[in-house]
Short mmCIF file of C-alpha atoms and ligand atoms in Angstrom, two decimals:
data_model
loop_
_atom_site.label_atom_id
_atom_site.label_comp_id
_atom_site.label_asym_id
_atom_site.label_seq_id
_atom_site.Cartn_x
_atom_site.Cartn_y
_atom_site.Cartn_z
CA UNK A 17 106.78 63.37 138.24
CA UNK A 18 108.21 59.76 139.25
CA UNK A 19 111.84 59.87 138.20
CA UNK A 20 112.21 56.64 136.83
CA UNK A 21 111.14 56.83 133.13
CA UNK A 22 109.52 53.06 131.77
CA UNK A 23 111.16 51.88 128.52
CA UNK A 24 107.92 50.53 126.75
CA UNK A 25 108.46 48.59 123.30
CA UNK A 26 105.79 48.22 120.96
CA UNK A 27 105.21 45.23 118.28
CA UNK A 28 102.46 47.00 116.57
CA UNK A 29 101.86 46.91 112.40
CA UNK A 30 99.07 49.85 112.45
CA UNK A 31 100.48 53.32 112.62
CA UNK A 32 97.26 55.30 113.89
CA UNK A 33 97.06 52.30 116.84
CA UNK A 34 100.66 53.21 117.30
CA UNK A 35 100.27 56.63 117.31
CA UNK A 36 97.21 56.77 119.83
CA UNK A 37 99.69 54.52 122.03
CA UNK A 38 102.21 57.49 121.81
CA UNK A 39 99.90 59.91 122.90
CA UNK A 40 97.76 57.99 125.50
CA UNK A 41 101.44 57.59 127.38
CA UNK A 42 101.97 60.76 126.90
CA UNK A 43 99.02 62.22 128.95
CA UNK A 44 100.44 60.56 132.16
CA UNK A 45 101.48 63.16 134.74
CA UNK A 46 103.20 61.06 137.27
CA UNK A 47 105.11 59.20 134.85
CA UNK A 48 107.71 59.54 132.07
CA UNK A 49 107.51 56.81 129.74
CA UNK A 50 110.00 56.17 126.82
CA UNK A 51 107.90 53.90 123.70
CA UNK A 52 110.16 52.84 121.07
CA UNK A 53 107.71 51.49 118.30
CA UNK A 54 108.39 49.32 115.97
CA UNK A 55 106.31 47.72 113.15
CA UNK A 56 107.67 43.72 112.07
CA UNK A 57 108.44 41.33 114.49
CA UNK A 58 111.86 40.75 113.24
CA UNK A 59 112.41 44.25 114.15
CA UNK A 60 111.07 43.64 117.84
CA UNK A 61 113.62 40.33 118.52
CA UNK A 62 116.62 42.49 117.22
CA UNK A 63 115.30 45.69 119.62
CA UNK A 64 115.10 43.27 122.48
CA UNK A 65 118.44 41.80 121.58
CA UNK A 66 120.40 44.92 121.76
CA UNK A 67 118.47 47.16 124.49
CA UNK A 68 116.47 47.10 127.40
CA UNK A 69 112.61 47.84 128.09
CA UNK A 70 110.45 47.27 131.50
CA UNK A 71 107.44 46.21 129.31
CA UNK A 72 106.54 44.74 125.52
CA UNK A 73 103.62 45.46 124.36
CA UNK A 74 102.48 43.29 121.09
CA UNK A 75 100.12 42.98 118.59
CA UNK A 76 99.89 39.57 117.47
CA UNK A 77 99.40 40.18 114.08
CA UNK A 78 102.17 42.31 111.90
CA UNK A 79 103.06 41.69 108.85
CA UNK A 80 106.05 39.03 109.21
CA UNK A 81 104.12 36.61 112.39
CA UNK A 82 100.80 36.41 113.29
CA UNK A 83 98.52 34.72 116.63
CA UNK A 84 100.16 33.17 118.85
CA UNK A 85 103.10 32.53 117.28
CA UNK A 86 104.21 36.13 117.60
CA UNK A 87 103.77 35.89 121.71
CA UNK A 88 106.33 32.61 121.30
CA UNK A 89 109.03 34.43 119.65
CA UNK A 90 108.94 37.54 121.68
CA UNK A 91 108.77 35.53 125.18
CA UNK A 92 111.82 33.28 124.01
CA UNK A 93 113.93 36.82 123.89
CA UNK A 94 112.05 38.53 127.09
CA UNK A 95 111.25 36.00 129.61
CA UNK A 96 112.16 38.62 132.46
CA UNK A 97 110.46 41.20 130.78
CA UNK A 98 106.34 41.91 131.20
CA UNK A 99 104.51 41.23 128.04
CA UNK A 100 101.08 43.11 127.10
CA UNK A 101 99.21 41.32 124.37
CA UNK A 102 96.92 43.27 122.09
CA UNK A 103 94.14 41.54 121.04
CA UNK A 104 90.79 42.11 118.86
CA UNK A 105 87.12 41.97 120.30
CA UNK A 106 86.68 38.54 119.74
CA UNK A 107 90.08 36.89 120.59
CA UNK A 108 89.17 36.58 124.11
CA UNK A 109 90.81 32.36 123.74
CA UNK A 110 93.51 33.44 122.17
CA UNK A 111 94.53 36.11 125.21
CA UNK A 112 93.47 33.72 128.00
CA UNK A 113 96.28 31.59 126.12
CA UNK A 114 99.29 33.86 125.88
CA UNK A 115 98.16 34.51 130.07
CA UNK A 116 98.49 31.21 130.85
CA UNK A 117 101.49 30.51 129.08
CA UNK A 118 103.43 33.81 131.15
CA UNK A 119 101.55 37.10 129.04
CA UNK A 120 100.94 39.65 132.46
CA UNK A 121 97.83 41.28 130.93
CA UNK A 122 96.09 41.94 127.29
CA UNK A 123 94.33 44.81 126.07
CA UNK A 124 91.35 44.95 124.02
CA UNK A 125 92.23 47.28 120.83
CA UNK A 126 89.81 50.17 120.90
CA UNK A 127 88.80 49.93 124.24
CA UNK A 128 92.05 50.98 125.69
CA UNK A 129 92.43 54.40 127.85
CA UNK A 130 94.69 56.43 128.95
CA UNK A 131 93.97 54.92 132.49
CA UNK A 132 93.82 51.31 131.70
CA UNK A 133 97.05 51.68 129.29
CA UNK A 134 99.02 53.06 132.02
CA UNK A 135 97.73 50.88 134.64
CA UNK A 136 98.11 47.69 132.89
CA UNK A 137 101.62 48.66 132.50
CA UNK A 138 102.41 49.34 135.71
CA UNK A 139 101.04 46.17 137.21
CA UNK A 140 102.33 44.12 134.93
CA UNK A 141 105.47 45.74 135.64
CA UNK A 142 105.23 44.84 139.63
CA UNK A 143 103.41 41.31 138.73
CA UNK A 144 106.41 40.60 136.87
CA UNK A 145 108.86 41.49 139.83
CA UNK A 146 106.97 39.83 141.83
CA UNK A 147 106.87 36.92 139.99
CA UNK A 148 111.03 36.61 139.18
CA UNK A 149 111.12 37.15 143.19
CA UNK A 150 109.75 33.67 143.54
CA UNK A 151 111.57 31.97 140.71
CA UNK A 152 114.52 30.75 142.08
CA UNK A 153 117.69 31.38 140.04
CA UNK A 154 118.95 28.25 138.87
CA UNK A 155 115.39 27.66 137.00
CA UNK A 156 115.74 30.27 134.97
CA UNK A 157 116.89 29.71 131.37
CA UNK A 158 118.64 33.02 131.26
CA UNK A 159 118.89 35.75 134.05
CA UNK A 160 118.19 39.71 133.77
CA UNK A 161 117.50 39.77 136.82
CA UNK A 162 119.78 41.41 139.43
CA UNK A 163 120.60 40.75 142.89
CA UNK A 164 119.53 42.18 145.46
CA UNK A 165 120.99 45.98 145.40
CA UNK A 166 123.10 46.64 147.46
CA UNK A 167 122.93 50.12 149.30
CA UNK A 168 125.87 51.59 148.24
CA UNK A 169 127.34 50.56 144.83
CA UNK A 170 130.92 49.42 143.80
CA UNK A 171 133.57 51.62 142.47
CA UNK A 172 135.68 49.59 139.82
CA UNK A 173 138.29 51.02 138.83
CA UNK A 174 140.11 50.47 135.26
CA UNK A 175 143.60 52.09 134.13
CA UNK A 176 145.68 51.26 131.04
CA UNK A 177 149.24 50.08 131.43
CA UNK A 178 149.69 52.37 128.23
CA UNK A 179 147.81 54.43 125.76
CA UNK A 180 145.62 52.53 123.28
CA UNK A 181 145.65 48.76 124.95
CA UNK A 182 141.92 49.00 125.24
CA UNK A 183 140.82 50.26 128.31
CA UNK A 184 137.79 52.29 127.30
CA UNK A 185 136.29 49.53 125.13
CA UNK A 186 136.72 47.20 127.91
CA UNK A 187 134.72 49.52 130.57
CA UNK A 188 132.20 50.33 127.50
CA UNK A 189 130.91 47.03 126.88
CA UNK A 190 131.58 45.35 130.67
CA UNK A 191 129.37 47.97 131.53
CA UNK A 192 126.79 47.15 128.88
CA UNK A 193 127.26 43.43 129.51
CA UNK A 194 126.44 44.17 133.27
CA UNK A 195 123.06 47.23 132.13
CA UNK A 196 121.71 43.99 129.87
CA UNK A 197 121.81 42.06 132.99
CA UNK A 198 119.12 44.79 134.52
CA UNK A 199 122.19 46.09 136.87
CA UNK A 200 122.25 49.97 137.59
CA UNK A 201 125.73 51.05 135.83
CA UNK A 202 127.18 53.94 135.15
CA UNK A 203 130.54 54.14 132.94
CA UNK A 204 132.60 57.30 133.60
CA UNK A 205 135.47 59.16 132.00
CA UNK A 206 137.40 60.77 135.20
CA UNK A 207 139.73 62.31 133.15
CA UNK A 208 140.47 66.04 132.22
CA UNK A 209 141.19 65.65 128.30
CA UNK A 210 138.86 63.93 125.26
CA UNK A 211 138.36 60.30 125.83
CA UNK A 212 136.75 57.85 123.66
CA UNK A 213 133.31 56.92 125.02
CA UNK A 214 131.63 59.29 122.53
CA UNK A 215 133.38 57.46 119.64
CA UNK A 216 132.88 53.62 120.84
CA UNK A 217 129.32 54.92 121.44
CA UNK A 218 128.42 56.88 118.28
CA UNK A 219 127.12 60.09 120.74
CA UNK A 220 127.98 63.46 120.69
CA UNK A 221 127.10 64.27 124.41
CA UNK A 222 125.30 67.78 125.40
CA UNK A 223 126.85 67.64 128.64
CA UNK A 224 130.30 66.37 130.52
CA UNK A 225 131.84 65.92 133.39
CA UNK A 226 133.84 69.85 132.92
CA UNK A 227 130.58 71.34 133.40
CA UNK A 228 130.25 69.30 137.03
CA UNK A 229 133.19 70.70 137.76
CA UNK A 230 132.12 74.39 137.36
CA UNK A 231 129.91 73.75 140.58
CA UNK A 232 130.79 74.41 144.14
CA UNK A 233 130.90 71.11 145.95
CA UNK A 234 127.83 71.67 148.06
CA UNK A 235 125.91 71.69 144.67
CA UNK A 236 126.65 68.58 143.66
CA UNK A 237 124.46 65.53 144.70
CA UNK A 238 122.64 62.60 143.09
CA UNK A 239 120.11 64.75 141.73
CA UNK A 240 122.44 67.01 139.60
CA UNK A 241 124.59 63.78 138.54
CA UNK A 242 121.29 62.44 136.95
CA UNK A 243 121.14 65.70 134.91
CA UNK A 244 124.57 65.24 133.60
CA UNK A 245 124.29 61.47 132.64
CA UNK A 246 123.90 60.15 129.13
CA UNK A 247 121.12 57.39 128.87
CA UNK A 248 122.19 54.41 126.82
CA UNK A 249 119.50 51.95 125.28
CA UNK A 250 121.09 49.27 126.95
CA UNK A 251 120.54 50.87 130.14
CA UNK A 252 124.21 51.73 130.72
CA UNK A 253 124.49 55.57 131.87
CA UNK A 254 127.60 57.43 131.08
CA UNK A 255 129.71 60.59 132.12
CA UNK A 256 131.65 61.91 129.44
CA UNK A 257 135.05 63.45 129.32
CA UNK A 258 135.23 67.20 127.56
CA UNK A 259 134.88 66.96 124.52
CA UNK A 260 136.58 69.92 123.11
CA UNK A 261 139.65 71.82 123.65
CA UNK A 262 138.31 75.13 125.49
CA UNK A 263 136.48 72.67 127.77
CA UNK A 264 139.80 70.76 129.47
CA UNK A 265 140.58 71.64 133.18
CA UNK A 266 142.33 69.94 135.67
CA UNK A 267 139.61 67.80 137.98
CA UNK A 268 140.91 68.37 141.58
CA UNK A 269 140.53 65.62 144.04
CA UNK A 270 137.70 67.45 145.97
CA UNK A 271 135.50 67.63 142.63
CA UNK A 272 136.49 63.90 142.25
CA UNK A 273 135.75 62.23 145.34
CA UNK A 274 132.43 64.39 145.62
CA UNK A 275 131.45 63.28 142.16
CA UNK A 276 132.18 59.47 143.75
CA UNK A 277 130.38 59.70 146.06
CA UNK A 278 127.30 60.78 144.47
CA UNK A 279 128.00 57.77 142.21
CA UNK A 280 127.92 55.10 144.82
CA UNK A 281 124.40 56.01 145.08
CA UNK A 282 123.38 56.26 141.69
CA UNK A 283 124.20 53.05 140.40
CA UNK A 284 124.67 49.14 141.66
CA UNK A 285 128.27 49.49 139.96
CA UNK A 286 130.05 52.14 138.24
CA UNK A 287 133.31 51.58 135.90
CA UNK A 288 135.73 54.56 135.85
CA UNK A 289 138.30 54.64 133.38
CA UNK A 290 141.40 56.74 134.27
CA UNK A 291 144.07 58.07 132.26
CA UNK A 292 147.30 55.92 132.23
CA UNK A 293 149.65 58.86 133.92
CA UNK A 294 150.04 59.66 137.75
CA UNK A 295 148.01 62.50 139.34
CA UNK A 296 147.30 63.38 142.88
CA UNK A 297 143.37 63.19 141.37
CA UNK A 298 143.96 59.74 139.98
CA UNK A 299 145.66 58.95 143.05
CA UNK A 300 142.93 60.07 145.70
CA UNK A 301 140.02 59.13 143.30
CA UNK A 302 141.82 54.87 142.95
CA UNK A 303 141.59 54.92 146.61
CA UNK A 304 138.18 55.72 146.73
CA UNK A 305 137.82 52.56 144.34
CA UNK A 306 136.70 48.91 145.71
CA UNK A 307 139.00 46.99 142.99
CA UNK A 308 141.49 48.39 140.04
CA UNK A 309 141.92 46.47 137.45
CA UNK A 310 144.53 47.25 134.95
CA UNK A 311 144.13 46.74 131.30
CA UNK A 312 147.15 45.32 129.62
CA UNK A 313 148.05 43.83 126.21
CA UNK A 314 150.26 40.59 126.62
CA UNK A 315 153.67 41.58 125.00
CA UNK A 316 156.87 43.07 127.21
CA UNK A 317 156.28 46.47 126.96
CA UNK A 318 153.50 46.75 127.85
CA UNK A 319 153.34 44.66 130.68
CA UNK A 320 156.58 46.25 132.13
CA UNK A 321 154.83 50.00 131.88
CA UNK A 322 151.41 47.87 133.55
CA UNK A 323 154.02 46.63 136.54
CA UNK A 324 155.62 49.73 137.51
CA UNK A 325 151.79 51.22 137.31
CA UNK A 326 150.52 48.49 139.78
CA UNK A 327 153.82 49.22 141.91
CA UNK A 328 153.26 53.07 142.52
CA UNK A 329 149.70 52.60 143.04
CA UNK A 330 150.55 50.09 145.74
CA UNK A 331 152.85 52.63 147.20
CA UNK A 332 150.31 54.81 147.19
CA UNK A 333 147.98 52.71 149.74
CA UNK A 334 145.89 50.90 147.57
CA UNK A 335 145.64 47.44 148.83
CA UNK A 336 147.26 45.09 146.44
CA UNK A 337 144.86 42.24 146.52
CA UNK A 338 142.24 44.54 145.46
CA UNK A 339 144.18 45.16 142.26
CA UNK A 340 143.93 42.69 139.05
CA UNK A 341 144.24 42.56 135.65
CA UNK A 342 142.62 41.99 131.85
CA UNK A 343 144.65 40.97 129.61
CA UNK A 344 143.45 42.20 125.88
CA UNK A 345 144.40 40.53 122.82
CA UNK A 346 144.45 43.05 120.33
CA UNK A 347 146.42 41.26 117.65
CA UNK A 348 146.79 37.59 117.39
CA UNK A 349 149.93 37.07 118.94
CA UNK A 350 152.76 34.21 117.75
CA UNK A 351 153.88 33.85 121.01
CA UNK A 352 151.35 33.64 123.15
CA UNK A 353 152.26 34.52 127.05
CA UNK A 354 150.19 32.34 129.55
CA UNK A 355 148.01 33.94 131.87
CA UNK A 356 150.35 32.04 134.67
CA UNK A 357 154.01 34.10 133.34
CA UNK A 358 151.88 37.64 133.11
CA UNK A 359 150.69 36.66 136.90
CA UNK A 360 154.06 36.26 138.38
CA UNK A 361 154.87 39.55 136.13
CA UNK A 362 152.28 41.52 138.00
CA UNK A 363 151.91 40.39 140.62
CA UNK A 364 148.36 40.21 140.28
CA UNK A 365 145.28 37.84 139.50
CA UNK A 366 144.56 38.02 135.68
CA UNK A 367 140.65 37.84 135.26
CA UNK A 368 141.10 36.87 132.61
CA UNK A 369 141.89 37.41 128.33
CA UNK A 370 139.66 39.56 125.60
CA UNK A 371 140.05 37.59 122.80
CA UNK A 372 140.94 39.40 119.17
CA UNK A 373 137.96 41.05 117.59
CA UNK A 374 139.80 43.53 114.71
CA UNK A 375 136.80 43.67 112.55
CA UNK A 376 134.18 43.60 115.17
CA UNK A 377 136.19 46.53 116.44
CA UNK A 378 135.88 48.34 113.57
CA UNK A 379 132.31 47.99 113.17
CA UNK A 380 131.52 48.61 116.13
CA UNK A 381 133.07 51.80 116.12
CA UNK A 382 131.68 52.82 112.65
CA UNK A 383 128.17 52.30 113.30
CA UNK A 384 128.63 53.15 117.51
CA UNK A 385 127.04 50.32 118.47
CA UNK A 386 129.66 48.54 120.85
CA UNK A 387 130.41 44.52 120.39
CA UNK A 388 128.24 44.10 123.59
CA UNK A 389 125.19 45.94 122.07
CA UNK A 390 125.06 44.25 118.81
CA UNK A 391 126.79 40.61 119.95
CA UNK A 392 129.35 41.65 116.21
CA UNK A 393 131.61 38.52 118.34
CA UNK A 394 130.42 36.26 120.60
CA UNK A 395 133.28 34.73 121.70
CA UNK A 396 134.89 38.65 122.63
CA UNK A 397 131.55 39.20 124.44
CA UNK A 398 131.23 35.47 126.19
CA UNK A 399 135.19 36.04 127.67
CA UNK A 400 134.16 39.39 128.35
CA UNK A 401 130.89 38.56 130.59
CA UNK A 402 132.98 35.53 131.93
CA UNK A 403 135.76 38.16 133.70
CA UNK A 404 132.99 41.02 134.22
CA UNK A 405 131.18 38.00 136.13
CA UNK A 406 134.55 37.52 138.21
CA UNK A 407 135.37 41.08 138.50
CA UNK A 408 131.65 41.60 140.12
CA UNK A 409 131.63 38.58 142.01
CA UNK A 410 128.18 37.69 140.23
CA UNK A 411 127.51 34.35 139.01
CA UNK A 412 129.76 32.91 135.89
CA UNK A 413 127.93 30.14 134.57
CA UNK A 414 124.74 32.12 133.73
CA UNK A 415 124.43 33.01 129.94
CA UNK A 416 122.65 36.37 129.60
CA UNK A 417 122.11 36.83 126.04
N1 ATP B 525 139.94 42.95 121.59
C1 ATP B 525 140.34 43.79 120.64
N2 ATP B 525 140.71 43.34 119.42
C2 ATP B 525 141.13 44.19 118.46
N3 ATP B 525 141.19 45.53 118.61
C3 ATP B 525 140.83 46.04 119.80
C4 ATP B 525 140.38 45.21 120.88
N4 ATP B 525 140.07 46.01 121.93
C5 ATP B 525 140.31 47.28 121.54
N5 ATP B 525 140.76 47.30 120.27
C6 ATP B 525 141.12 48.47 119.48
O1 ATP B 525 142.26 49.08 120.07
C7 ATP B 525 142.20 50.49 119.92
C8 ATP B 525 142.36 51.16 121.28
O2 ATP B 525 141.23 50.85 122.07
P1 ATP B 525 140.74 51.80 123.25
O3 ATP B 525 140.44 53.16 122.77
O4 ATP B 525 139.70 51.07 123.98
O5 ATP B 525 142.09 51.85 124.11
P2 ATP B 525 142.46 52.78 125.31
O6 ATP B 525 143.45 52.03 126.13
O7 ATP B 525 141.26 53.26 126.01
O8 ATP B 525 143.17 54.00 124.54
P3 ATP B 525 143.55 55.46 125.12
O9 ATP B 525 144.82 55.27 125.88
O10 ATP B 525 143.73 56.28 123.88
O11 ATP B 525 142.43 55.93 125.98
C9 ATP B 525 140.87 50.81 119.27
O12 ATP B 525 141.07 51.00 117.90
C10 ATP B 525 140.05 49.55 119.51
O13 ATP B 525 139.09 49.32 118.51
MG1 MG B 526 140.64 55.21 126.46
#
């Protein structure tokens, strides 16, 4: 079976159409495909908001849009993204319309198969590749589409200058910022205790990275990495930390620059979040990393602990300019310190600063849907894509949501 597994949504008011959907995909041998189905329109805009899907299929009428209308509003949110319009047996105008005005194929209700289901998928899948291939950049309205992959991906590496300044919600939603953008990322916890991805992300995870390390190094490769990632809607993949107490063991640095490894071919970029104390781990698994950026709030303290961080991991042979920081805001400061003065103090370039988002915070971590996934603060997740932007070297001036 092809690896890749197609993310399918379905606008469709008719639950026996829906189900026969379901189970016409699910005859398909070759490929895996993932249908999330959903029944109102308004339902569809706020799935294609949050997540990511290689193909929408839509029936134009449900019970809160109908005709053409309904293509409109779901091509305004999924320009990048194939559309299939289901139509009845005599609405042949009406689905040479939504073609000419960017649909990649229709099907005719009742008349579709298991073969022409899957294949109209698929081709509108490549059609649509195709077709963003030839659309240069600049005349898109908004871009999902990534560059050109690279062939092995970036290592970024993120370590607090403290506990608690906000490390792990800054990789969490970067790295959903930069899976929304159609990127291949994976977010990892490389550390040997509990870490907080399973909170910020509402999931209890099956597997972690302790059970990777029960494996003799020849055993692991790409293939056994894949096993042990979490899929996010958005796309994002993650590695978790252990999650409880009898599961914590020391990672040594041949289990951690293996694991590395295996991740620079997995994904386009992948964000690691270290713990904020020296190891010899921590130490050979930075150098492995193409930048570090250190997460710092803006007052003295912590900014002192951030410096003599920065310092040793200089010492250690990491190349300086590669290092930089983000500076998080988690309380509204009366003093604020310019990004200029926490420069100088680092010695570093400062990407940039995450504005205050208390309550988005919160709610984000009560329902486990991170700020990035359901846009709680747009002005946290526009400063946030601007220095994930400058931290990937990827274009700045290109809104994405
Ligand atoms: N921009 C922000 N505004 C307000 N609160 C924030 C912001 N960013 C993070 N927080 C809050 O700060 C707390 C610590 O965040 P987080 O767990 O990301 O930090 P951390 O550095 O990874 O902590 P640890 O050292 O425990 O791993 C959380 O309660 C989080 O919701
Ligand atoms: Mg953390």
């Amino acid at each position: 079976m092809n690896d890749k597994i197609i993310r399918v949504l379905l606008l469709e008011d008719n639950a026996g159409d829906a189900r026969l959907m379901g189970e016409l995909l699910k005859e398909s041998t070759t490929t895996q495909f993932d249908l999330v189905h959903v029944e109102r329109l308004t339902d569809a805009l706020i799935k294609l908001t949050k997540e990511v899907f290689d193909v929408v299929i839509i029936d134009l009428t449900v019970p809160d849009s109908s005709g053409f209308e309904t293509f409109l509003k779901i091509r305004s949110l999924s320009e990048d993204v194939p559309i299939i319009v289901l139509t009845g047996f005599s609405e042949d105008e009406l689905a040479e319309k939504t073609l000419q005005e960017g649909a990649q194929d229709y099907l005719v209700k009742g008349q579709v198969s298991n073969s022409s289901l899957q294949r109209a998928i698929k081709f509108s899948i490549e059609r649509q590749k195709k077709k963003l291939s030839e659309t240069p950049v600049h005349t898109s309205k908004k871009t999902t589409q990534a560059p050109v992959p690279e062939k092995k991906g970036k290592i970024l590496g993120f370590i607090g200058a403290k506990g608690g300044v906000g490390t792990s919600t800054v990789v969490i939603n970067a790295g959903i910022i930069l899976a929304k953008e159609r990127h291949k990322v994976t977010a990892v916890e490389l550390m040997p205790h509990y870490g907080s991805f399973s909170q910020l992300l509402g999931h209890m995870p099956g597997d972690n990275l302790k059970s990777l390390l029960d494996f003799d190094l020849k055993s692991i490769d790409e293939g056994l990495l894949h096993h042990k990632l979490f899929n996010h809607p958005t796309g994002l993949k993650v590695l978790f930390s252990p999650q409880s107490s009898h599961e914590i063991k020391e990672i040594d640095i041949e289990h951690a620059k293996t694991i590395i490894n295996c991740l620079k071919d997995i994904a386009d970029y992948t964000l690691i979040d270290f713990p904020n104390y020296p190891s010899n781990t921590t130490k050979e698994s930075i150098l492995k990393c193409d930048s570090l950026t250190l997460i710092s709030d803006a007052e003295p303290v912590s900014l002192a602990s951030g410096k003599v961080m920065l310092d040793l991991i200089s010492l250690w042979g990491f190349n300086r300019s590669h290092i930089n920081a983000i500076i998080v805001n988690r309380v509204i400061s009366p003093q604020p310190v310019k990004s200029s003065e926490i420069k100088s103090q680092l010695g570093c370039e400062v990407l940039g600063i995450v504005p205050t988002a208390t309550l988005a915070c919160t709610i984000a971590q009560k329902s486990g849907e991170p700020i990035a996934q359901s846009l709680l603060d747009n002005n946290f997740v526009d400063q946030l894509t601007q220095i994930t932007h400058k931290l990937c070297g990827t274009p700045t001036s290109i809104k994405v949501f």
